[in-house]
PDB file of C-alpha atoms in Angstrom:
ATOM      1  CA  MET A 503     -62.848  83.606-227.185  1.00  0.00           C
ATOM      2  CA  PRO A 504     -64.981  85.291-224.691  1.00  0.00           C
ATOM      3  CA  VAL A 505     -63.417  87.895-222.349  1.00  0.00           C
ATOM      4  CA  ILE A 506     -64.090  88.688-218.587  1.00  0.00           C
ATOM      5  CA  GLY A 507     -63.768  92.014-217.020  1.00  0.00           C
ATOM      6  CA  PHE A 508     -62.438  92.066-213.719  1.00  0.00           C
ATOM      7  CA  LEU A 509     -63.011  95.577-211.766  1.00  0.00           C
ATOM      8  CA  HIS A 510     -61.371  95.791-208.493  1.00  0.00           C
ATOM      9  CA  PRO A 511     -60.953  99.335-206.559  1.00  0.00           C
ATOM     10  CA  ALA A 512     -57.402  97.949-204.921  1.00  0.00           C
ATOM     11  CA  SER A 513     -54.127  97.336-206.926  1.00  0.00           C
ATOM     12  CA  ILE A 514     -54.321  93.928-208.705  1.00  0.00           C
ATOM     13  CA  ASP A 515     -50.848  93.254-207.142  1.00  0.00           C
ATOM     14  CA  VAL A 516     -52.261  93.560-203.678  1.00  0.00           C
ATOM     15  CA  VAL A 517     -54.693  91.300-204.009  1.00  0.00           C
ATOM     16  CA  ALA A 518     -52.467  88.795-206.124  1.00  0.00           C
ATOM     17  CA  ASP A 519     -53.918  85.817-204.102  1.00  0.00           C
ATOM     18  CA  ARG A 520     -57.614  86.621-204.833  1.00  0.00           C
ATOM     19  CA  VAL A 521     -56.451  86.854-208.352  1.00  0.00           C
ATOM     20  CA  ARG A 522     -54.607  83.316-208.433  1.00  0.00           C
ATOM     21  CA  ALA A 523     -58.164  82.079-206.628  1.00  0.00           C
ATOM     22  CA  PHE A 524     -60.254  83.413-209.105  1.00  0.00           C
ATOM     23  CA  ARG A 525     -57.675  82.011-211.922  1.00  0.00           C
ATOM     24  CA  GLN A 526     -57.726  78.805-210.525  1.00  0.00           C
ATOM     25  CA  GLY A 527     -61.463  78.933-209.916  1.00  0.00           C
ATOM     26  CA  LEU A 528     -61.932  79.338-213.408  1.00  0.00           C
ATOM     27  CA  LYS A 529     -59.558  76.531-214.200  1.00  0.00           C
ATOM     28  CA  ASP A 530     -61.278  74.287-212.354  1.00  0.00           C
ATOM     29  CA  THR A 531     -64.309  74.765-214.493  1.00  0.00           C
ATOM     30  CA  GLY A 532     -62.382  74.432-217.336  1.00  0.00           C
ATOM     31  CA  PHE A 533     -61.682  77.929-218.932  1.00  0.00           C
ATOM     32  CA  ILE A 534     -57.985  78.190-218.801  1.00  0.00           C
ATOM     33  CA  GLU A 535     -56.630  82.055-219.898  1.00  0.00           C
ATOM     34  CA  GLY A 536     -55.150  82.698-222.916  1.00  0.00           C
ATOM     35  CA  ASN A 537     -56.520  79.389-224.196  1.00  0.00           C
ATOM     36  CA  ASN A 538     -60.258  79.820-224.176  1.00  0.00           C
ATOM     37  CA  VAL A 539     -60.769  82.782-222.213  1.00  0.00           C
ATOM     38  CA  ALA A 540     -59.335  85.904-221.822  1.00  0.00           C
ATOM     39  CA  ILE A 541     -59.065  88.526-218.596  1.00  0.00           C
ATOM     40  CA  GLU A 542     -59.262  92.153-219.030  1.00  0.00           C
ATOM     41  CA  PHE A 543     -58.033  93.627-215.608  1.00  0.00           C
ATOM     42  CA  ARG A 544     -59.343  97.207-213.959  1.00  0.00           C
ATOM     43  CA  SER A 545     -57.903  98.474-210.955  1.00  0.00           C
ATOM     44  CA  ALA A 546     -58.890 101.519-209.543  1.00  0.00           C
ATOM     45  CA  GLU A 547     -55.440 101.579-207.333  1.00  0.00           C
ATOM     46  CA  ASP A 548     -57.497 102.779-204.381  1.00  0.00           C
ATOM     47  CA  GLN A 549     -58.883 105.510-205.971  1.00  0.00           C
ATOM     48  CA  ILE A 550     -62.798 104.469-206.042  1.00  0.00           C
ATOM     49  CA  GLU A 551     -63.908 107.295-207.467  1.00  0.00           C
ATOM     50  CA  ARG A 552     -62.316 106.096-210.929  1.00  0.00           C
ATOM     51  CA  LEU A 553     -64.296 102.834-210.951  1.00  0.00           C
ATOM     52  CA  PRO A 554     -67.769 104.043-213.056  1.00  0.00           C
ATOM     53  CA  ALA A 555     -65.005 105.300-215.655  1.00  0.00           C
ATOM     54  CA  LEU A 556     -63.370 101.812-215.539  1.00  0.00           C
ATOM     55  CA  ALA A 557     -66.318 100.024-215.796  1.00  0.00           C
ATOM     56  CA  ALA A 558     -67.569 101.985-218.465  1.00  0.00           C
ATOM     57  CA  GLU A 559     -64.201 101.223-220.584  1.00  0.00           C
ATOM     58  CA  LEU A 560     -64.817  97.800-220.070  1.00  0.00           C
ATOM     59  CA  VAL A 561     -68.320  97.384-221.494  1.00  0.00           C
ATOM     60  CA  ARG A 562     -66.745  99.658-224.622  1.00  0.00           C
ATOM     61  CA  ARG A 563     -64.510  96.634-224.221  1.00  0.00           C
ATOM     62  CA  GLN A 564     -67.676  94.156-225.318  1.00  0.00           C
ATOM     63  CA  VAL A 565     -66.379  92.006-222.698  1.00  0.00           C
ATOM     64  CA  THR A 566     -69.016  88.605-222.104  1.00  0.00           C
ATOM     65  CA  VAL A 567     -69.143  89.179-218.354  1.00  0.00           C
ATOM     66  CA  ILE A 568     -68.163  91.292-215.581  1.00  0.00           C
ATOM     67  CA  ALA A 569     -66.636  90.287-212.550  1.00  0.00           C
ATOM     68  CA  ALA A 570     -67.167  93.272-209.990  1.00  0.00           C
ATOM     69  CA  VAL A 571     -65.446  92.524-206.844  1.00  0.00           C
ATOM     70  CA  GLY A 572     -63.777  94.261-203.823  1.00  0.00           C
ATOM     71  CA  GLY A 573     -66.988  95.779-202.147  1.00  0.00           C
ATOM     72  CA  ASN A 574     -70.208  97.663-203.166  1.00  0.00           C
ATOM     73  CA  VAL A 575     -68.648 100.467-205.231  1.00  0.00           C
ATOM     74  CA  PRO A 576     -67.357  98.146-207.930  1.00  0.00           C
ATOM     75  CA  ALA A 577     -70.762  96.703-208.331  1.00  0.00           C
ATOM     76  CA  LEU A 578     -72.661  99.891-208.050  1.00  0.00           C
ATOM     77  CA  ALA A 579     -70.283 101.133-210.599  1.00  0.00           C
ATOM     78  CA  ALA A 580     -70.272  98.172-212.800  1.00  0.00           C
ATOM     79  CA  LYS A 581     -74.575  98.348-212.668  1.00  0.00           C
ATOM     80  CA  THR A 582     -74.695 101.670-213.712  1.00  0.00           C
ATOM     81  CA  ALA A 583     -72.209 101.249-216.649  1.00  0.00           C
ATOM     82  CA  THR A 584     -74.540  98.436-218.192  1.00  0.00           C
ATOM     83  CA  SER A 585     -78.024  96.961-218.173  1.00  0.00           C
ATOM     84  CA  THR A 586     -77.221  94.245-220.451  1.00  0.00           C
ATOM     85  CA  ILE A 587     -73.904  92.339-219.426  1.00  0.00           C
ATOM     86  CA  PRO A 588     -74.155  89.757-216.694  1.00  0.00           C
ATOM     87  CA  ILE A 589     -72.041  90.996-213.681  1.00  0.00           C
ATOM     88  CA  VAL A 590     -71.023  88.715-211.054  1.00  0.00           C
ATOM     89  CA  PHE A 591     -70.479  90.546-207.508  1.00  0.00           C
ATOM     90  CA  ALA A 592     -69.092  89.744-204.310  1.00  0.00           C
ATOM     91  CA  VAL A 593     -70.321  92.228-201.452  1.00  0.00           C
ATOM     92  CA  GLY A 594     -70.349  92.865-197.258  1.00  0.00           C
ATOM     93  CA  GLU A 595     -73.859  94.312-197.540  1.00  0.00           C
ATOM     94  CA  ASP A 596     -77.302  93.421-197.721  1.00  0.00           C
ATOM     95  CA  PRO A 597     -77.494  93.580-202.472  1.00  0.00           C
ATOM     96  CA  VAL A 598     -81.313  94.419-202.313  1.00  0.00           C
ATOM     97  CA  GLY A 599     -80.478  97.261-199.741  1.00  0.00           C
ATOM     98  CA  LEU A 600     -77.897  98.474-201.986  1.00  0.00           C
ATOM     99  CA  GLY A 601     -80.065  98.287-204.907  1.00  0.00           C
ATOM    100  CA  LEU A 602     -78.032  95.316-206.816  1.00  0.00           C
ATOM    101  CA  VAL A 603     -80.356  93.043-207.197  1.00  0.00           C
ATOM    102  CA  ALA A 604     -84.453  93.283-206.590  1.00  0.00           C
ATOM    103  CA  SER A 605     -84.159  89.881-204.245  1.00  0.00           C
ATOM    104  CA  VAL A 606     -81.499  87.307-203.119  1.00  0.00           C
ATOM    105  CA  ALA A 607     -83.752  84.431-204.337  1.00  0.00           C
ATOM    106  CA  ARG A 608     -85.055  86.143-207.759  1.00  0.00           C
ATOM    107  CA  PRO A 609     -82.054  88.890-208.439  1.00  0.00           C
ATOM    108  CA  GLY A 610     -83.418  89.883-211.968  1.00  0.00           C
ATOM    109  CA  GLY A 611     -81.796  91.809-214.402  1.00  0.00           C
ATOM    110  CA  ASN A 612     -78.548  91.111-215.010  1.00  0.00           C
ATOM    111  CA  LEU A 613     -76.493  90.715-212.033  1.00  0.00           C
ATOM    112  CA  THR A 614     -75.806  88.132-209.269  1.00  0.00           C
ATOM    113  CA  GLY A 615     -73.434  86.987-206.702  1.00  0.00           C
ATOM    114  CA  ILE A 616     -72.387  86.541-203.312  1.00  0.00           C
ATOM    115  CA  ASN A 617     -73.134  88.871-200.262  1.00  0.00           C
ATOM    116  CA  PHE A 618     -70.545  87.958-197.312  1.00  0.00           C
ATOM    117  CA  PHE A 619     -72.941  89.612-194.582  1.00  0.00           C
ATOM    118  CA  ALA A 620     -69.883  91.304-193.277  1.00  0.00           C
ATOM    119  CA  ALA A 621     -72.162  94.510-192.246  1.00  0.00           C
ATOM    120  CA  GLU A 622     -74.284  91.938-190.073  1.00  0.00           C
ATOM    121  CA  LEU A 623     -71.211  90.962-187.899  1.00  0.00           C
ATOM    122  CA  HIS A 624     -70.259  94.266-186.700  1.00  0.00           C
ATOM    123  CA  ALA A 625     -72.234  93.919-183.705  1.00  0.00           C
ATOM    124  CA  LYS A 626     -71.226  90.037-183.083  1.00  0.00           C
ATOM    125  CA  ARG A 627     -67.761  91.031-183.330  1.00  0.00           C
ATOM    126  CA  LEU A 628     -68.162  93.711-180.783  1.00  0.00           C
ATOM    127  CA  GLU A 629     -69.789  91.364-178.549  1.00  0.00           C
ATOM    128  CA  LEU A 630     -67.004  88.550-178.937  1.00  0.00           C
ATOM    129  CA  LEU A 631     -64.248  91.323-178.479  1.00  0.00           C
ATOM    130  CA  ARG A 632     -66.477  92.013-174.991  1.00  0.00           C
ATOM    131  CA  GLU A 633     -66.151  88.679-173.959  1.00  0.00           C
ATOM    132  CA  LEU A 634     -62.415  88.138-175.224  1.00  0.00           C
ATOM    133  CA  VAL A 635     -61.553  91.005-172.817  1.00  0.00           C
ATOM    134  CA  PRO A 636     -64.183  91.901-170.231  1.00  0.00           C
ATOM    135  CA  GLY A 637     -62.435  94.909-169.167  1.00  0.00           C
ATOM    136  CA  ALA A 638     -62.259  96.969-172.846  1.00  0.00           C
ATOM    137  CA  ILE A 639     -64.155  99.860-172.497  1.00  0.00           C
ATOM    138  CA  ARG A 640     -62.707 102.089-175.197  1.00  0.00           C
ATOM    139  CA  VAL A 641     -62.993 101.017-178.326  1.00  0.00           C
ATOM    140  CA  ALA A 642     -61.107 102.218-181.789  1.00  0.00           C
ATOM    141  CA  VAL A 643     -63.314 101.678-184.809  1.00  0.00           C
ATOM    142  CA  LEU A 644     -61.759 102.280-188.105  1.00  0.00           C
ATOM    143  CA  ILE A 645     -63.525 103.170-191.269  1.00  0.00           C
ATOM    144  CA  ASN A 646     -62.989 104.620-194.704  1.00  0.00           C
ATOM    145  CA  PRO A 647     -64.529 108.079-195.617  1.00  0.00           C
ATOM    146  CA  GLY A 648     -63.960 107.059-199.212  1.00  0.00           C
ATOM    147  CA  ASN A 649     -66.124 104.341-198.967  1.00  0.00           C
ATOM    148  CA  ALA A 650     -69.071 106.096-198.040  1.00  0.00           C
ATOM    149  CA  VAL A 651     -72.062 103.998-197.885  1.00  0.00           C
ATOM    150  CA  ASN A 652     -69.729 101.124-195.869  1.00  0.00           C
ATOM    151  CA  ALA A 653     -68.592 103.847-193.736  1.00  0.00           C
ATOM    152  CA  GLU A 654     -72.263 104.906-192.725  1.00  0.00           C
ATOM    153  CA  THR A 655     -73.175 101.343-192.469  1.00  0.00           C
ATOM    154  CA  THR A 656     -70.715 100.004-189.910  1.00  0.00           C
ATOM    155  CA  LEU A 657     -71.232 103.068-187.993  1.00  0.00           C
ATOM    156  CA  ARG A 658     -74.409 102.813-187.423  1.00  0.00           C
ATOM    157  CA  ASP A 659     -74.254  99.077-186.336  1.00  0.00           C
ATOM    158  CA  ALA A 660     -71.477  99.498-184.302  1.00  0.00           C
ATOM    159  CA  GLN A 661     -72.690 102.217-182.615  1.00  0.00           C
ATOM    160  CA  ALA A 662     -75.882 100.485-181.399  1.00  0.00           C
ATOM    161  CA  ALA A 663     -73.858  97.571-180.691  1.00  0.00           C
ATOM    162  CA  ALA A 664     -71.324  99.314-177.982  1.00  0.00           C
ATOM    163  CA  ARG A 665     -74.074 101.274-176.120  1.00  0.00           C
ATOM    164  CA  ALA A 666     -76.080  97.497-176.200  1.00  0.00           C
ATOM    165  CA  VAL A 667     -72.656  96.232-174.300  1.00  0.00           C
ATOM    166  CA  GLY A 668     -71.078  99.288-172.518  1.00  0.00           C
ATOM    167  CA  LEU A 669     -68.348 100.297-174.768  1.00  0.00           C
ATOM    168  CA  GLN A 670     -67.296 103.273-175.550  1.00  0.00           C
ATOM    169  CA  MET A 671     -66.238 104.268-179.675  1.00  0.00           C
ATOM    170  CA  GLN A 672     -63.689 106.485-180.270  1.00  0.00           C
ATOM    171  CA  ILE A 673     -63.864 106.845-184.464  1.00  0.00           C
ATOM    172  CA  ILE A 674     -60.889 107.034-186.488  1.00  0.00           C
ATOM    173  CA  ARG A 675     -60.995 107.769-190.615  1.00  0.00           C
ATOM    174  CA  ALA A 676     -58.405 106.904-193.237  1.00  0.00           C
ATOM    175  CA  SER A 677     -58.587 106.251-196.979  1.00  0.00           C
ATOM    176  CA  THR A 678     -54.725 106.208-198.113  1.00  0.00           C
ATOM    177  CA  SER A 679     -51.697 104.247-196.980  1.00  0.00           C
ATOM    178  CA  ARG A 680     -50.762 107.344-195.223  1.00  0.00           C
ATOM    179  CA  GLU A 681     -53.948 107.970-193.261  1.00  0.00           C
ATOM    180  CA  ILE A 682     -53.674 103.996-192.147  1.00  0.00           C
ATOM    181  CA  ASP A 683     -50.424 105.326-190.474  1.00  0.00           C
ATOM    182  CA  ALA A 684     -51.324 108.460-188.852  1.00  0.00           C
ATOM    183  CA  ALA A 685     -54.467 106.625-187.854  1.00  0.00           C
ATOM    184  CA  PHE A 686     -52.177 103.705-186.086  1.00  0.00           C
ATOM    185  CA  ALA A 687     -49.789 106.732-184.851  1.00  0.00           C
ATOM    186  CA  THR A 688     -52.996 108.006-183.013  1.00  0.00           C
ATOM    187  CA  MET A 689     -53.979 104.703-181.359  1.00  0.00           C
ATOM    188  CA  ALA A 690     -50.255 104.124-180.298  1.00  0.00           C
ATOM    189  CA  ARG A 691     -50.674 107.802-178.709  1.00  0.00           C
ATOM    190  CA  GLU A 692     -53.984 107.030-177.173  1.00  0.00           C
ATOM    191  CA  ARG A 693     -53.720 103.478-176.259  1.00  0.00           C
ATOM    192  CA  PRO A 694     -57.523 102.507-176.572  1.00  0.00           C
ATOM    193  CA  ASP A 695     -58.476  99.066-175.066  1.00  0.00           C
ATOM    194  CA  ALA A 696     -59.490  97.021-178.339  1.00  0.00           C
ATOM    195  CA  LEU A 697     -59.329  98.399-182.125  1.00  0.00           C
ATOM    196  CA  LEU A 698     -62.453  97.201-184.524  1.00  0.00           C
ATOM    197  CA  VAL A 699     -61.627  97.338-188.293  1.00  0.00           C
ATOM    198  CA  GLY A 700     -64.424  97.886-190.500  1.00  0.00           C
ATOM    199  CA  GLY A 701     -65.045  95.484-193.254  1.00  0.00           C
ATOM    200  CA  ASP A 702     -63.882  97.449-196.066  1.00  0.00           C
ATOM    201  CA  PRO A 703     -61.658  95.948-199.289  1.00  0.00           C
ATOM    202  CA  PHE A 704     -58.994  98.966-198.936  1.00  0.00           C
ATOM    203  CA  PHE A 705     -58.355  97.886-195.070  1.00  0.00           C
ATOM    204  CA  ASN A 706     -58.689  94.055-196.502  1.00  0.00           C
ATOM    205  CA  SER A 707     -55.710  94.449-199.138  1.00  0.00           C
ATOM    206  CA  ARG A 708     -53.616  96.270-196.358  1.00  0.00           C
ATOM    207  CA  ARG A 709     -53.830  94.131-193.622  1.00  0.00           C
ATOM    208  CA  ILE A 710     -50.037  93.946-193.161  1.00  0.00           C
ATOM    209  CA  GLY A 711     -47.827  96.912-192.667  1.00  0.00           C
ATOM    210  CA  ALA A 712     -49.753  98.380-189.762  1.00  0.00           C
ATOM    211  CA  ALA A 713     -47.579 101.659-188.429  1.00  0.00           C
ATOM    212  CA  ASP A 714     -44.722 100.400-186.403  1.00  0.00           C
ATOM    213  CA  GLY A 715     -45.754 101.391-182.556  1.00  0.00           C
ATOM    214  CA  ALA A 716     -49.312 100.237-183.091  1.00  0.00           C
ATOM    215  CA  PRO A 717     -51.202  98.867-180.361  1.00  0.00           C
ATOM    216  CA  CYS A 718     -51.728  95.849-181.981  1.00  0.00           C
ATOM    217  CA  SER A 719     -51.722  93.995-185.639  1.00  0.00           C
ATOM    218  CA  PHE A 720     -53.506  95.407-188.297  1.00  0.00           C
ATOM    219  CA  ARG A 721     -56.580  92.476-187.842  1.00  0.00           C
ATOM    220  CA  ASP A 722     -60.472  92.524-188.216  1.00  0.00           C
ATOM    221  CA  ILE A 723     -60.641  92.776-184.880  1.00  0.00           C
ATOM    222  CA  CYS A 724     -57.553  93.815-182.970  1.00  0.00           C
ATOM    223  CA  LEU A 725     -56.608  93.380-179.317  1.00  0.00           C
ATOM    224  CA  ALA A 726     -54.219  95.994-177.030  1.00  0.00           C
TER     225      ALA A 726
END
């Protein structure tokens, strides 16, 4: 029976809806867990430094394929762990720039996947925010310093876009649930005009449950 390795930075319970969709997608193509395919789940529980070891576990398990989802870090960890086991990734940045594939048209190697172009949309989100709230001047940008590559890309693109549309940026960092609560407490005190949440699997898994008293609900673009 083929075995699929499922590698994700967040708790499987937190991304239960995506796991259900993953199982349904397999079922739609004729693969039913426990019947003609098995799934080995590996979750970093939001400790992304664990991903390389978890990817290595899947390689030792000799899985048939690795689904490295939840951003660029699990995909890179899987690539480092094996050059022979097929890897399917889902990332929000350019996979060529990340070093995952040789080109979009001809990935080469043992990796292929999907790019959601989330990083490329930071500028557009700020443009839309300016249109929706013409009076906005100061925008808070929430990034996850634990995902250094993603955070750097978000800051670079958002800062350039903010200058272009005349917005001031306030950088807020959070890489744990406690730090998210502290970040929203800070925003509740300082009252930025709007919030842009960086595209990050950790933030995606915590869209519901912003701290009490936060200036707005937890979304990609959050308006005060």
